[in-house]
CSV table of C-alpha atoms and ligand atoms in Angstrom, one decimal:
chain,number,residue,atom,x,y,z
A,194,MET,CA,-75.9,-10.8,193.2
A,195,VAL,CA,-75.8,-13.4,190.4
A,196,GLN,CA,-74.3,-16.7,189.5
A,197,GLN,CA,-72.7,-17.8,186.3
A,198,ALA,CA,-74.2,-20.7,184.3
A,199,ASN,CA,-71.5,-23.1,183.2
A,200,ARG,CA,-71.8,-26.0,180.8
A,201,PRO,CA,-71.3,-29.0,183.1
A,202,ASP,CA,-69.0,-31.1,181.0
A,203,GLY,CA,-65.9,-29.6,179.5
A,204,PRO,CA,-64.1,-31.2,176.6
A,205,GLY,CA,-62.9,-34.6,177.7
A,206,ALA,CA,-65.2,-34.8,180.7
A,207,THR,CA,-67.3,-37.9,180.2
A,208,LYS,CA,-69.2,-38.7,183.3
A,209,ALA,CA,-70.9,-36.8,186.2
A,210,ARG,CA,-68.9,-36.4,189.4
A,211,SER,CA,-70.1,-38.3,192.5
A,212,SER,CA,-72.0,-36.4,195.1
A,213,THR,CA,-70.6,-35.0,198.3
A,214,ARG,CA,-72.0,-37.1,201.2
A,215,ASP,CA,-72.2,-36.9,204.9
A,216,THR,CA,-74.1,-39.6,206.8
A,217,ALA,CA,-75.5,-37.4,209.6
A,218,LYS,CA,-79.1,-36.3,209.0
A,219,ALA,CA,-79.8,-32.6,209.0
A,220,ASP,CA,-82.6,-30.8,211.0
A,221,LEU,CA,-82.9,-28.1,208.3
A,222,VAL,CA,-82.3,-28.6,204.6
A,223,VAL,CA,-82.1,-25.8,202.0
A,224,VAL,CA,-82.6,-27.0,198.5
A,225,ALA,CA,-81.8,-24.7,195.6
A,226,ASN,CA,-80.8,-25.2,192.0
A,227,ARG,CA,-77.3,-24.0,192.9
A,228,LEU,CA,-75.0,-24.6,195.9
A,229,PRO,CA,-73.9,-21.4,197.8
A,230,VAL,CA,-70.3,-21.8,196.4
A,231,GLN,CA,-69.1,-21.3,192.8
A,232,HIS,CA,-66.0,-22.3,191.0
A,233,THR,CA,-63.7,-19.5,190.0
A,234,SER,CA,-60.4,-19.4,188.1
A,235,ASN,CA,-58.1,-16.5,187.8
A,236,GLN,CA,-54.3,-15.9,187.6
A,237,GLU,CA,-53.8,-17.1,191.2
A,238,GLY,CA,-55.4,-20.4,190.4
A,239,GLU,CA,-58.7,-22.2,190.9
A,240,GLU,CA,-60.9,-22.3,193.9
A,241,TRP,CA,-64.5,-22.6,195.2
A,242,ARG,CA,-65.7,-19.2,196.6
A,243,PRO,CA,-69.0,-18.3,198.3
A,244,SER,CA,-71.5,-17.1,195.8
A,245,PRO,CA,-72.0,-13.3,196.2
A,246,GLY,CA,-75.2,-11.9,197.6
A,247,GLY,CA,-77.3,-11.4,200.8
A,248,LEU,CA,-79.4,-14.5,200.1
A,249,VAL,CA,-76.5,-16.9,200.5
A,250,SER,CA,-75.4,-15.1,203.7
A,251,ALA,CA,-78.9,-15.2,205.2
A,252,LEU,CA,-79.6,-18.8,204.4
A,253,THR,CA,-76.1,-19.8,205.6
A,254,SER,CA,-76.7,-18.1,208.9
A,255,VAL,CA,-80.1,-19.9,209.5
A,256,LEU,CA,-78.5,-23.2,208.5
A,257,GLN,CA,-75.5,-22.7,210.9
A,258,ASN,CA,-77.9,-22.3,213.8
A,259,ARG,CA,-79.9,-25.4,213.0
A,260,ASN,CA,-77.6,-28.3,212.0
A,261,GLY,CA,-78.2,-27.5,208.4
A,262,LEU,CA,-77.4,-28.9,205.0
A,263,TRP,CA,-77.6,-27.2,201.6
A,264,ILE,CA,-78.4,-29.3,198.5
A,265,GLY,CA,-77.8,-28.0,195.0
A,266,TRP,CA,-75.9,-28.1,191.7
A,267,ALA,CA,-72.3,-27.1,191.6
A,268,GLY,CA,-72.7,-25.5,188.2
A,269,THR,CA,-69.9,-27.6,186.7
A,270,SER,CA,-68.4,-31.1,186.7
A,271,GLU,CA,-65.3,-30.0,184.8
A,272,HIS,CA,-63.4,-29.1,188.0
A,273,GLU,CA,-62.7,-30.8,191.3
A,274,ALA,CA,-65.8,-31.5,193.4
A,275,PRO,CA,-67.1,-28.7,195.6
A,276,PRO,CA,-66.1,-28.7,199.3
A,277,ALA,CA,-68.2,-30.9,201.7
A,278,SER,CA,-68.9,-27.9,203.9
A,279,TYR,CA,-68.9,-24.2,203.8
A,280,GLU,CA,-68.9,-21.8,206.9
A,281,GLY,CA,-69.9,-24.7,209.1
A,282,ILE,CA,-72.8,-26.0,207.0
A,283,ARG,CA,-72.7,-29.2,205.0
A,284,LEU,CA,-73.1,-29.2,201.3
A,285,ARG,CA,-74.4,-32.0,199.1
A,286,ALA,CA,-73.9,-31.6,195.3
A,287,ILE,CA,-76.5,-32.8,192.8
A,288,ASP,CA,-75.1,-34.1,189.5
A,289,ILE,CA,-76.5,-32.7,186.2
A,290,THR,CA,-75.4,-34.4,183.0
A,291,ASN,CA,-74.7,-32.6,179.8
A,292,GLU,CA,-78.1,-33.7,178.4
A,293,GLU,CA,-79.9,-32.5,181.5
A,294,TYR,CA,-78.1,-29.2,181.3
A,295,GLU,CA,-79.6,-28.8,177.8
A,296,ASN,CA,-83.1,-30.2,178.6
A,297,PHE,CA,-83.7,-29.4,182.3
A,298,TYR,CA,-81.6,-26.2,182.8
A,299,LEU,CA,-81.5,-24.4,179.5
A,300,GLY,CA,-84.7,-26.0,178.2
A,301,PHE,CA,-87.6,-26.4,180.7
A,302,SER,CA,-86.3,-24.1,183.4
A,303,ASN,CA,-85.0,-21.2,181.3
A,304,ALA,CA,-86.8,-21.5,177.9
A,305,THR,CA,-90.2,-22.7,179.2
A,306,LEU,CA,-90.7,-21.5,182.7
A,307,TRP,CA,-88.5,-18.4,182.8
A,308,PRO,CA,-90.2,-16.6,179.9
A,309,LEU,CA,-93.7,-17.9,180.8
A,310,TYR,CA,-93.4,-16.5,184.4
A,311,HIS,CA,-92.0,-13.2,183.1
A,312,ASP,CA,-95.0,-12.1,181.1
A,313,ALA,CA,-93.9,-14.2,178.1
A,314,ILE,CA,-91.5,-11.4,177.0
A,315,ARG,CA,-90.0,-14.1,174.8
A,316,ALA,CA,-92.3,-16.8,173.6
A,317,PRO,CA,-92.0,-19.8,175.9
A,318,THR,CA,-91.1,-23.1,174.2
A,319,PHE,CA,-92.8,-26.3,175.1
A,320,HIS,CA,-91.1,-29.6,174.5
A,321,ARG,CA,-92.1,-33.0,176.0
A,322,HIS,CA,-88.6,-34.2,176.3
A,323,TRP,CA,-87.7,-31.1,178.3
A,324,TRP,CA,-90.6,-31.8,180.7
A,325,GLN,CA,-89.4,-35.4,181.1
A,326,SER,CA,-85.9,-34.1,182.1
A,327,TYR,CA,-87.5,-31.7,184.5
A,328,ILE,CA,-89.3,-34.5,186.3
A,329,LYS,CA,-86.2,-36.7,186.3
A,330,VAL,CA,-83.9,-33.9,187.8
A,331,ASN,CA,-86.6,-32.8,190.3
A,332,LEU,CA,-86.9,-36.4,191.5
A,333,ARG,CA,-83.1,-36.6,192.0
A,334,TYR,CA,-83.3,-33.5,194.2
A,335,ALA,CA,-86.3,-34.9,196.1
A,336,THR,CA,-84.5,-38.2,196.7
A,337,ALA,CA,-81.4,-36.5,198.0
A,338,VAL,CA,-83.4,-34.5,200.4
A,339,ALA,CA,-85.4,-37.5,201.6
A,340,ASP,CA,-82.1,-39.3,202.3
A,341,SER,CA,-80.6,-36.3,204.2
A,342,VAL,CA,-83.3,-34.8,206.4
A,343,ALA,CA,-83.7,-35.9,210.0
A,344,PRO,CA,-87.1,-37.3,211.2
A,345,GLY,CA,-89.5,-34.5,211.7
A,346,GLY,CA,-87.0,-32.0,210.1
A,347,THR,CA,-87.7,-29.0,208.0
A,348,VAL,CA,-87.0,-28.5,204.3
A,349,TRP,CA,-86.9,-25.2,202.4
A,350,ILE,CA,-87.1,-25.5,198.6
A,351,HIS,CA,-86.2,-22.6,196.4
A,352,ASP,CA,-87.4,-21.4,193.0
A,353,TYR,CA,-88.9,-22.3,189.7
A,354,GLN,CA,-86.3,-25.0,188.8
A,355,LEU,CA,-87.7,-27.2,191.6
A,356,GLN,CA,-91.4,-26.9,191.6
A,357,LEU,CA,-92.1,-30.7,191.6
A,358,VAL,CA,-89.9,-31.3,194.6
A,359,PRO,CA,-92.5,-30.5,197.3
A,360,ARG,CA,-94.9,-33.2,196.3
A,361,MET,CA,-92.2,-35.8,195.4
A,362,LEU,CA,-90.6,-35.2,198.8
A,363,ARG,CA,-93.9,-35.5,200.7
A,364,GLU,CA,-94.5,-38.9,199.1
A,365,LEU,CA,-91.1,-40.0,200.2
A,366,ARG,CA,-91.0,-38.3,203.6
A,367,PRO,CA,-94.5,-37.4,205.0
A,368,ASP,CA,-92.9,-36.7,208.4
A,369,VAL,CA,-91.1,-33.5,207.3
A,370,ARG,CA,-92.2,-29.9,207.2
A,371,ILE,CA,-91.9,-28.5,203.7
A,372,GLY,CA,-91.6,-24.8,202.6
A,373,PHE,CA,-91.3,-23.5,199.1
A,374,PHE,CA,-90.3,-20.0,198.0
A,375,LEU,CA,-90.6,-18.7,194.4
A,376,HIS,CA,-88.0,-16.0,193.8
A,377,ILE,CA,-89.5,-15.0,190.4
A,378,PRO,CA,-93.0,-13.7,189.6
A,379,PHE,CA,-96.0,-16.1,189.4
A,380,PRO,CA,-97.8,-15.3,186.1
A,381,PRO,CA,-101.4,-14.3,185.7
A,382,ILE,CA,-103.9,-17.2,185.0
A,383,GLU,CA,-104.2,-16.5,181.3
A,384,LEU,CA,-100.4,-17.1,180.8
A,385,PHE,CA,-100.0,-20.0,183.2
A,386,MET,CA,-102.9,-21.8,181.4
A,387,GLN,CA,-100.6,-22.1,178.3
A,388,LEU,CA,-98.4,-24.6,180.1
A,389,PRO,CA,-99.3,-28.2,179.0
A,390,TRP,CA,-98.2,-29.5,182.4
A,391,ARG,CA,-99.9,-26.8,184.5
A,392,ARG,CA,-101.8,-29.3,186.7
A,393,GLU,CA,-98.6,-31.3,187.5
A,394,ILE,CA,-96.7,-28.1,188.4
A,395,LEU,CA,-99.6,-27.0,190.7
A,396,ALA,CA,-99.8,-30.4,192.3
A,397,GLY,CA,-96.0,-30.3,192.8
A,398,LEU,CA,-96.1,-27.0,194.6
A,399,LEU,CA,-99.1,-28.1,196.7
A,400,GLY,CA,-96.9,-30.7,198.3
A,401,ALA,CA,-95.6,-27.9,200.5
A,402,ASP,CA,-97.0,-26.7,203.9
A,403,LEU,CA,-96.1,-23.1,203.1
A,404,ILE,CA,-95.7,-21.5,199.7
A,405,GLY,CA,-94.1,-18.1,199.7
A,406,PHE,CA,-94.0,-15.4,196.9
A,407,GLN,CA,-92.3,-12.1,196.6
A,408,VAL,CA,-95.5,-10.0,196.5
A,409,PRO,CA,-99.1,-10.4,197.4
A,410,HIS,CA,-100.2,-10.2,193.8
A,411,ALA,CA,-98.1,-13.3,192.9
A,412,ALA,CA,-99.6,-15.2,195.9
A,413,SER,CA,-103.1,-14.4,194.8
A,414,ASN,CA,-102.4,-15.3,191.1
A,415,PHE,CA,-101.3,-18.7,192.5
A,416,SER,CA,-104.2,-19.2,194.9
A,417,ARG,CA,-106.8,-18.4,192.2
A,418,MET,CA,-105.0,-20.6,189.7
A,419,VAL,CA,-105.0,-23.7,192.0
A,420,ARG,CA,-108.6,-23.2,193.0
A,421,ARG,CA,-109.5,-23.3,189.3
A,422,GLN,CA,-107.3,-26.1,188.2
A,423,SER,CA,-107.2,-28.5,191.2
A,424,ALA,CA,-109.4,-29.8,194.0
A,425,ALA,CA,-108.0,-27.2,196.4
A,426,THR,CA,-110.5,-24.9,198.2
A,427,GLY,CA,-110.0,-22.0,200.5
A,428,THR,CA,-108.8,-18.4,200.4
A,429,ASP,CA,-105.9,-16.5,198.9
A,430,SER,CA,-103.9,-17.2,202.1
A,431,LEU,CA,-105.1,-20.7,203.2
A,432,LEU,CA,-105.9,-23.7,201.0
A,433,HIS,CA,-107.3,-27.1,201.8
A,434,TYR,CA,-106.1,-29.9,199.6
A,435,GLU,CA,-106.0,-33.7,200.0
A,436,GLY,CA,-106.9,-33.4,203.7
A,437,ARG,CA,-104.1,-30.9,204.4
A,438,THR,CA,-103.9,-27.2,205.1
A,439,ILE,CA,-101.5,-25.1,203.0
A,440,ARG,CA,-100.5,-21.5,203.8
A,441,ILE,CA,-99.8,-19.1,201.0
A,442,GLY,CA,-98.1,-15.7,201.7
A,443,ALA,CA,-95.9,-12.9,200.4
A,444,PHE,CA,-92.4,-12.7,201.9
A,445,PRO,CA,-90.6,-9.9,200.0
A,446,ILE,CA,-86.9,-10.7,200.0
A,447,SER,CA,-84.3,-8.0,200.9
A,448,VAL,CA,-80.6,-7.4,201.2
A,449,ASP,CA,-78.0,-7.5,203.9
A,450,CYS,CA,-78.5,-3.9,205.0
A,451,GLU,CA,-75.9,-3.7,207.7
A,452,GLN,CA,-73.2,-5.1,205.4
A,453,ILE,CA,-74.0,-2.8,202.6
A,454,VAL,CA,-74.0,0.3,204.9
A,455,LYS,CA,-70.7,-0.8,206.3
A,456,LEU,CA,-69.2,-1.1,202.8
A,457,ALA,CA,-70.7,2.2,201.7
A,458,ARG,CA,-69.0,3.9,204.6
A,459,ASP,CA,-65.6,2.2,204.0
A,460,PRO,CA,-63.0,4.9,203.2
A,461,ASP,CA,-61.3,2.8,200.5
A,462,ILE,CA,-64.6,2.2,198.7
A,463,ARG,CA,-65.6,5.8,199.0
A,464,ALA,CA,-62.2,6.8,197.5
A,465,ARG,CA,-62.7,4.3,194.7
A,466,SER,CA,-66.1,6.0,193.9
A,467,VAL,CA,-64.4,9.4,193.6
A,468,GLU,CA,-61.8,7.8,191.3
A,469,ILE,CA,-64.6,6.3,189.2
A,470,ARG,CA,-66.2,9.7,188.8
A,471,LYS,CA,-62.8,11.2,187.8
A,472,ASP,CA,-62.3,8.4,185.3
A,473,LEU,CA,-65.7,9.3,183.8
A,474,GLY,CA,-64.5,12.9,183.3
A,475,ASN,CA,-66.1,14.3,186.5
A,476,PRO,CA,-69.5,14.8,184.8
A,477,GLU,CA,-72.4,16.6,186.5
A,478,VAL,CA,-74.6,13.5,186.5
A,479,VAL,CA,-73.7,9.8,186.4
A,480,LEU,CA,-76.5,7.5,185.4
A,481,LEU,CA,-76.1,3.8,186.2
A,482,GLY,CA,-77.6,0.4,185.3
A,483,VAL,CA,-76.5,-2.9,186.8
A,484,ASP,CA,-78.3,-6.0,185.6
A,485,ARG,CA,-77.8,-9.7,184.8
A,486,LEU,CA,-77.7,-9.7,181.0
A,487,ASP,CA,-81.3,-10.9,180.6
A,488,TYR,CA,-84.1,-9.9,178.2
A,489,THR,CA,-86.4,-9.4,181.1
A,490,LYS,CA,-84.3,-6.5,182.4
A,491,GLY,CA,-85.3,-3.9,179.8
A,492,ILE,CA,-81.6,-2.8,179.3
A,493,GLN,CA,-81.9,-2.0,175.6
A,494,GLN,CA,-85.1,0.0,176.0
A,495,ARG,CA,-83.5,2.0,178.8
A,496,ILE,CA,-80.4,2.7,176.7
A,497,LYS,CA,-82.6,3.8,173.8
A,498,ALA,CA,-84.4,6.2,176.1
A,499,VAL,CA,-81.1,7.7,177.3
A,500,ALA,CA,-79.8,7.9,173.7
A,501,GLU,CA,-82.9,9.8,172.6
A,502,MET,CA,-82.3,12.2,175.4
A,503,PHE,CA,-78.8,13.0,174.2
A,504,GLN,CA,-80.3,13.6,170.8
A,505,ASP,CA,-83.1,15.9,171.8
A,506,GLY,CA,-80.8,17.9,174.1
A,507,SER,CA,-82.2,16.9,177.5
A,508,LEU,CA,-78.8,15.3,178.2
A,509,ALA,CA,-75.4,16.7,177.1
A,510,THR,CA,-72.2,14.9,176.2
A,511,GLY,CA,-69.6,15.5,178.9
A,512,LYS,CA,-72.2,16.8,181.3
A,513,HIS,CA,-74.1,13.5,181.6
A,514,VAL,CA,-72.6,10.0,181.4
A,515,MET,CA,-74.1,6.6,181.7
A,516,VAL,CA,-72.5,3.4,183.0
A,517,GLN,CA,-74.1,0.0,182.2
A,518,VAL,CA,-72.9,-3.1,183.9
A,519,ALA,CA,-74.3,-6.3,182.2
A,520,VAL,CA,-73.4,-9.3,184.2
A,521,PRO,CA,-72.8,-12.4,181.9
A,522,SER,CA,-75.6,-14.9,182.4
A,523,ARG,CA,-76.9,-18.1,180.7
A,524,GLU,CA,-74.5,-17.5,177.9
A,525,THR,CA,-75.0,-20.8,176.2
A,526,ASP,CA,-78.7,-20.0,175.4
A,527,ALA,CA,-79.5,-18.6,172.0
A,528,HIS,CA,-81.9,-15.9,173.4
A,529,TYR,CA,-79.2,-14.6,175.8
A,530,GLU,CA,-76.6,-14.6,173.0
A,531,ARG,CA,-79.0,-12.6,170.8
A,532,GLU,CA,-79.8,-10.2,173.6
A,533,ARG,CA,-76.1,-9.5,174.2
A,534,HIS,CA,-75.5,-9.0,170.5
A,535,ASN,CA,-78.4,-6.5,170.2
A,536,LEU,CA,-77.5,-4.7,173.4
A,537,GLU,CA,-73.9,-4.2,172.2
A,538,GLN,CA,-75.2,-2.9,168.9
A,539,VAL,CA,-77.4,-0.3,170.7
A,540,VAL,CA,-74.5,0.7,173.0
A,541,SER,CA,-72.2,1.3,170.1
A,542,GLU,CA,-74.8,3.2,168.1
A,543,MET,CA,-75.3,5.4,171.1
A,544,ASN,CA,-71.6,6.2,171.4
A,545,GLY,CA,-71.2,6.5,167.7
A,546,GLU,CA,-73.9,9.1,167.4
A,547,ASN,CA,-73.4,11.1,170.6
A,548,GLY,CA,-69.9,10.5,171.9
A,549,HIS,CA,-66.8,12.7,171.3
A,550,VAL,CA,-63.2,11.5,171.1
A,551,GLY,CA,-62.2,10.4,174.6
A,552,MET,CA,-65.7,11.1,175.8
A,553,PRO,CA,-68.2,8.2,175.3
A,554,VAL,CA,-71.7,8.8,176.5
A,555,ILE,CA,-72.1,5.2,177.7
A,556,HIS,CA,-69.5,3.0,179.4
A,557,TYR,CA,-70.5,-0.6,179.0
A,558,LEU,CA,-69.0,-3.4,181.1
A,559,HIS,CA,-69.9,-7.1,180.3
A,560,GLN,CA,-68.3,-8.4,183.5
A,561,ASN,CA,-68.9,-10.0,186.9
A,562,LEU,CA,-67.7,-7.2,189.2
A,563,PRO,CA,-66.7,-7.8,192.9
A,564,PHE,CA,-69.3,-6.5,195.3
A,565,ASP,CA,-66.9,-3.8,196.6
A,566,GLU,CA,-66.6,-2.4,193.1
A,567,LEU,CA,-70.4,-2.4,192.7
A,568,VAL,CA,-70.8,-0.5,195.9
A,569,ALA,CA,-68.3,2.1,194.6
A,570,LEU,CA,-70.3,2.4,191.4
A,571,TYR,CA,-73.6,2.8,193.4
A,572,LEU,CA,-71.8,5.6,195.4
A,573,ALA,CA,-70.6,7.2,192.2
A,574,ALA,CA,-74.1,7.2,190.6
A,575,ASP,CA,-76.5,10.1,190.9
A,576,VAL,CA,-79.3,8.3,189.1
A,577,MET,CA,-79.9,4.6,189.2
A,578,LEU,CA,-81.9,3.1,186.4
A,579,VAL,CA,-83.8,-0.2,187.2
A,580,THR,CA,-86.3,-0.7,184.5
A,581,PRO,CA,-87.1,-4.4,184.0
A,582,PHE,CA,-90.2,-5.5,182.0
A,583,ARG,CA,-90.9,-7.9,184.8
A,584,ASP,CA,-88.9,-8.9,187.9
A,585,GLY,CA,-89.7,-10.9,191.0
A,586,MET,CA,-88.1,-8.4,193.3
A,587,ASN,CA,-84.9,-6.7,192.0
A,588,LEU,CA,-82.3,-6.5,194.7
A,589,VAL,CA,-80.1,-4.0,192.8
A,590,ALA,CA,-82.7,-1.3,193.6
A,591,LYS,CA,-82.5,-2.2,197.3
A,592,GLU,CA,-78.7,-2.3,197.2
A,593,TYR,CA,-78.5,1.2,195.7
A,594,VAL,CA,-80.9,2.6,198.3
A,595,MET,CA,-78.9,1.1,201.2
A,596,CYS,CA,-75.7,2.6,199.8
A,597,ARG,CA,-77.0,6.1,199.8
A,598,THR,CA,-76.2,6.8,203.4
A,599,ASP,CA,-76.1,10.6,202.8
A,600,LEU,CA,-79.6,10.5,201.3
A,601,THR,CA,-78.5,11.6,197.9
A,602,GLY,CA,-79.1,9.7,194.7
A,603,ARG,CA,-82.3,9.1,192.8
A,604,LEU,CA,-83.9,5.8,191.7
A,605,VAL,CA,-85.8,5.3,188.5
A,606,LEU,CA,-87.8,2.1,189.0
A,607,SER,CA,-90.1,-0.1,186.9
A,608,GLU,CA,-93.6,-0.6,188.1
A,609,PHE,CA,-93.1,-4.2,187.1
A,610,ALA,CA,-90.4,-5.0,189.6
A,611,GLY,CA,-91.5,-6.5,192.9
A,612,ALA,CA,-89.5,-3.8,194.7
A,613,ALA,CA,-91.9,-1.2,193.4
A,614,ALA,CA,-94.4,-2.3,196.1
A,615,GLU,CA,-92.0,-1.1,198.8
A,616,LEU,CA,-89.8,1.6,197.2
A,617,ARG,CA,-92.6,4.2,196.8
A,618,GLY,CA,-90.0,7.0,196.8
A,619,ALA,CA,-88.7,6.0,193.4
A,620,PHE,CA,-89.4,7.7,190.1
A,621,MET,CA,-91.8,5.1,188.8
A,622,VAL,CA,-91.9,4.1,185.1
A,623,ASN,CA,-93.7,1.7,182.7
A,624,PRO,CA,-90.6,0.4,180.9
A,625,HIS,CA,-92.7,-0.3,177.8
A,626,ASP,CA,-93.5,3.5,177.5
A,627,LEU,CA,-90.3,5.0,176.1
A,628,GLU,CA,-91.6,8.6,176.5
A,629,GLY,CA,-92.6,7.8,180.1
A,630,VAL,CA,-89.1,6.4,180.8
A,631,LYS,CA,-87.5,9.6,179.3
A,632,GLU,CA,-89.8,11.8,181.4
A,633,ALA,CA,-88.9,9.9,184.6
A,634,ILE,CA,-85.2,10.1,183.9
A,635,ARG,CA,-85.6,13.9,183.2
A,636,LEU,CA,-87.4,14.3,186.5
A,637,ALA,CA,-84.8,12.2,188.4
A,638,VAL,CA,-81.8,14.1,186.8
A,639,ASN,CA,-83.3,17.5,187.6
A,640,ALA,CA,-84.8,16.7,191.0
A,641,GLY,CA,-83.6,19.2,193.7
A,642,PRO,CA,-81.6,18.0,196.8
A,643,LYS,CA,-84.7,18.3,199.1
A,644,GLU,CA,-86.9,16.2,196.9
A,645,ALA,CA,-84.1,13.6,196.4
A,646,ARG,CA,-83.5,13.5,200.2
A,647,ASP,CA,-87.2,13.0,201.0
A,648,ARG,CA,-87.6,10.2,198.5
A,649,MET,CA,-84.4,8.5,199.5
A,650,SER,CA,-85.1,8.6,203.2
A,651,ARG,CA,-88.5,7.1,202.7
A,652,MET,CA,-87.0,4.2,200.7
A,653,ARG,CA,-84.2,3.7,203.2
A,654,ARG,CA,-86.6,3.6,206.1
A,655,LYS,CA,-88.7,1.0,204.4
A,656,THR,CA,-85.8,-1.2,203.3
A,657,TYR,CA,-84.0,-1.0,206.7
A,658,ARG,CA,-87.1,-2.3,208.5
A,659,ARG,CA,-86.8,-5.8,207.1
A,660,ASP,CA,-83.5,-7.1,205.8
A,661,VAL,CA,-82.7,-10.5,204.3
A,662,TYR,CA,-82.1,-12.1,207.7
A,663,ASP,CA,-85.6,-11.0,208.8
A,664,TRP,CA,-86.9,-12.4,205.5
A,665,ALA,CA,-85.4,-15.8,206.2
A,666,GLU,CA,-86.4,-15.9,209.8
A,667,SER,CA,-90.0,-14.8,209.1
A,668,PHE,CA,-90.4,-17.5,206.4
A,669,LEU,CA,-89.1,-20.2,208.7
A,670,LEU,CA,-91.2,-19.0,211.6
A,671,ALA,CA,-94.3,-19.1,209.4
A,672,LEU,CA,-93.3,-22.6,208.3
A,673,GLN,CA,-92.9,-23.7,211.9
A,674,GLN,CA,-96.4,-22.4,212.6
A,675,THR,CA,-98.1,-24.5,209.9
A,676,SER,CA,-100.2,-27.4,211.0
A,677,MET,CA,-99.0,-30.9,209.9
B,250,LIG,C1,-82.6,-15.6,189.1
B,250,LIG,C2,-83.2,-16.9,189.7
B,250,LIG,C3,-82.3,-17.8,190.4
B,250,LIG,C4,-81.0,-18.0,189.5
B,250,LIG,C5,-80.4,-16.7,189.1
B,250,LIG,C6,-79.2,-16.9,188.2
B,250,LIG,O1,-82.2,-14.8,190.2
B,250,LIG,O2,-84.4,-16.5,190.5
B,250,LIG,O3,-82.9,-19.0,190.7
B,250,LIG,O4,-80.1,-18.8,190.2
B,250,LIG,O5,-81.4,-15.9,188.4
B,250,LIG,O6,-79.5,-17.7,187.1
B,250,LIG,P1,-78.7,-19.0,186.8
B,250,LIG,O7,-79.5,-19.6,185.7
B,250,LIG,O8,-77.3,-18.6,186.5
B,250,LIG,O9,-78.8,-19.9,188.1
């Protein structure tokens, strides 16, 4: 689901590692901030493992069929270089120095763009030296792609860290077809206008032939913004700019449905889910939250809502139990450090005030769990709480729905997650409205089996219709159909 941010240079490491190279040119290049492998160390030793999640599987499969290459950052330069290939696709690592880690990654990407694009839940910070670093690193990615892609090849660029790459690449290689997909929300005009470099970012994106967003609303925010701030003309779905035609569209990402269903039916994983419920004291209702530990996810707000419900008697210690998994993320950033601190305070208050000896009301895990264990948790949970203040899509909601093969389980979902546009069978909430969140949780906890079944089967039908492989294929098909 998520990847860990590591500081690139450990103690003693002084210079960036050289890139993995292969001289053959690729017909299809995926460019993302991170490579599809991540470095792990445990008691058995150190190794590079595939990053978890359906996105990596889907992109790997399209690359395998098309003589593909993946360009990205290894997340570390402390360890041995990442492998030159993975599952039959070539990898090319981009170096990020310690200074760029601070200015490009923690700075411009995650303290300027991330909060700005997520409704400014935290005030975005604007620094000129961060912007300079963003340009420099984007140019490094663009140059690596230009050097690796075959004549007339296709390039698919991912996410907010690389928004200047489309234009830079077009200048270097006008012969290639360029697609860009934004995994996070695109903000409303009033917010985007705050960005001192808004014109440059828009011009960067307009270097692509196809620009994809998670939901139609984000696509139209973008189209309206460019028509206002640049020479582009056209409609929400088709723009004319510098003599070219650019397609804009919504391509909602999904999960690997077949794989999740297979795991959810696995007898060992099912047995593990029974064991989890037993370890929790076999309560009547298990409530679950699974999130990257990020201030956009509304974790504290949700825990406060549940804590108030224990206090007002709508939930009862022993009868109801909550599990919150908070996956460590961007831990070297002060905002994230503070978020963890505050969250842990709220968790301990909740247990202190409502728990009994040997019977906490919330079980909190600050860990990166293996996917099998997550599936067991999804199976053990009667009510899943997904309440971000803003989220591009939120794949946890879709993972939970796909696990509930017996049509049990209820989903409480924020209106501000991209997934809300599809998962209409959820109990919808405005995460800013604490009373509303409590009411939705109450309804979900008390929903009868027939209502739960109807809602779940509606959500499963919708999710099954288009999985992450369809998402990747449909984006690439739309890209192939753009005029050049
Ligand atoms: C979000 C972003 C991704 C990012 C991931 C993990 O899902 O859309 O681009 O890779 O978070 O964040 P990290 O900073 O660890 O790469």
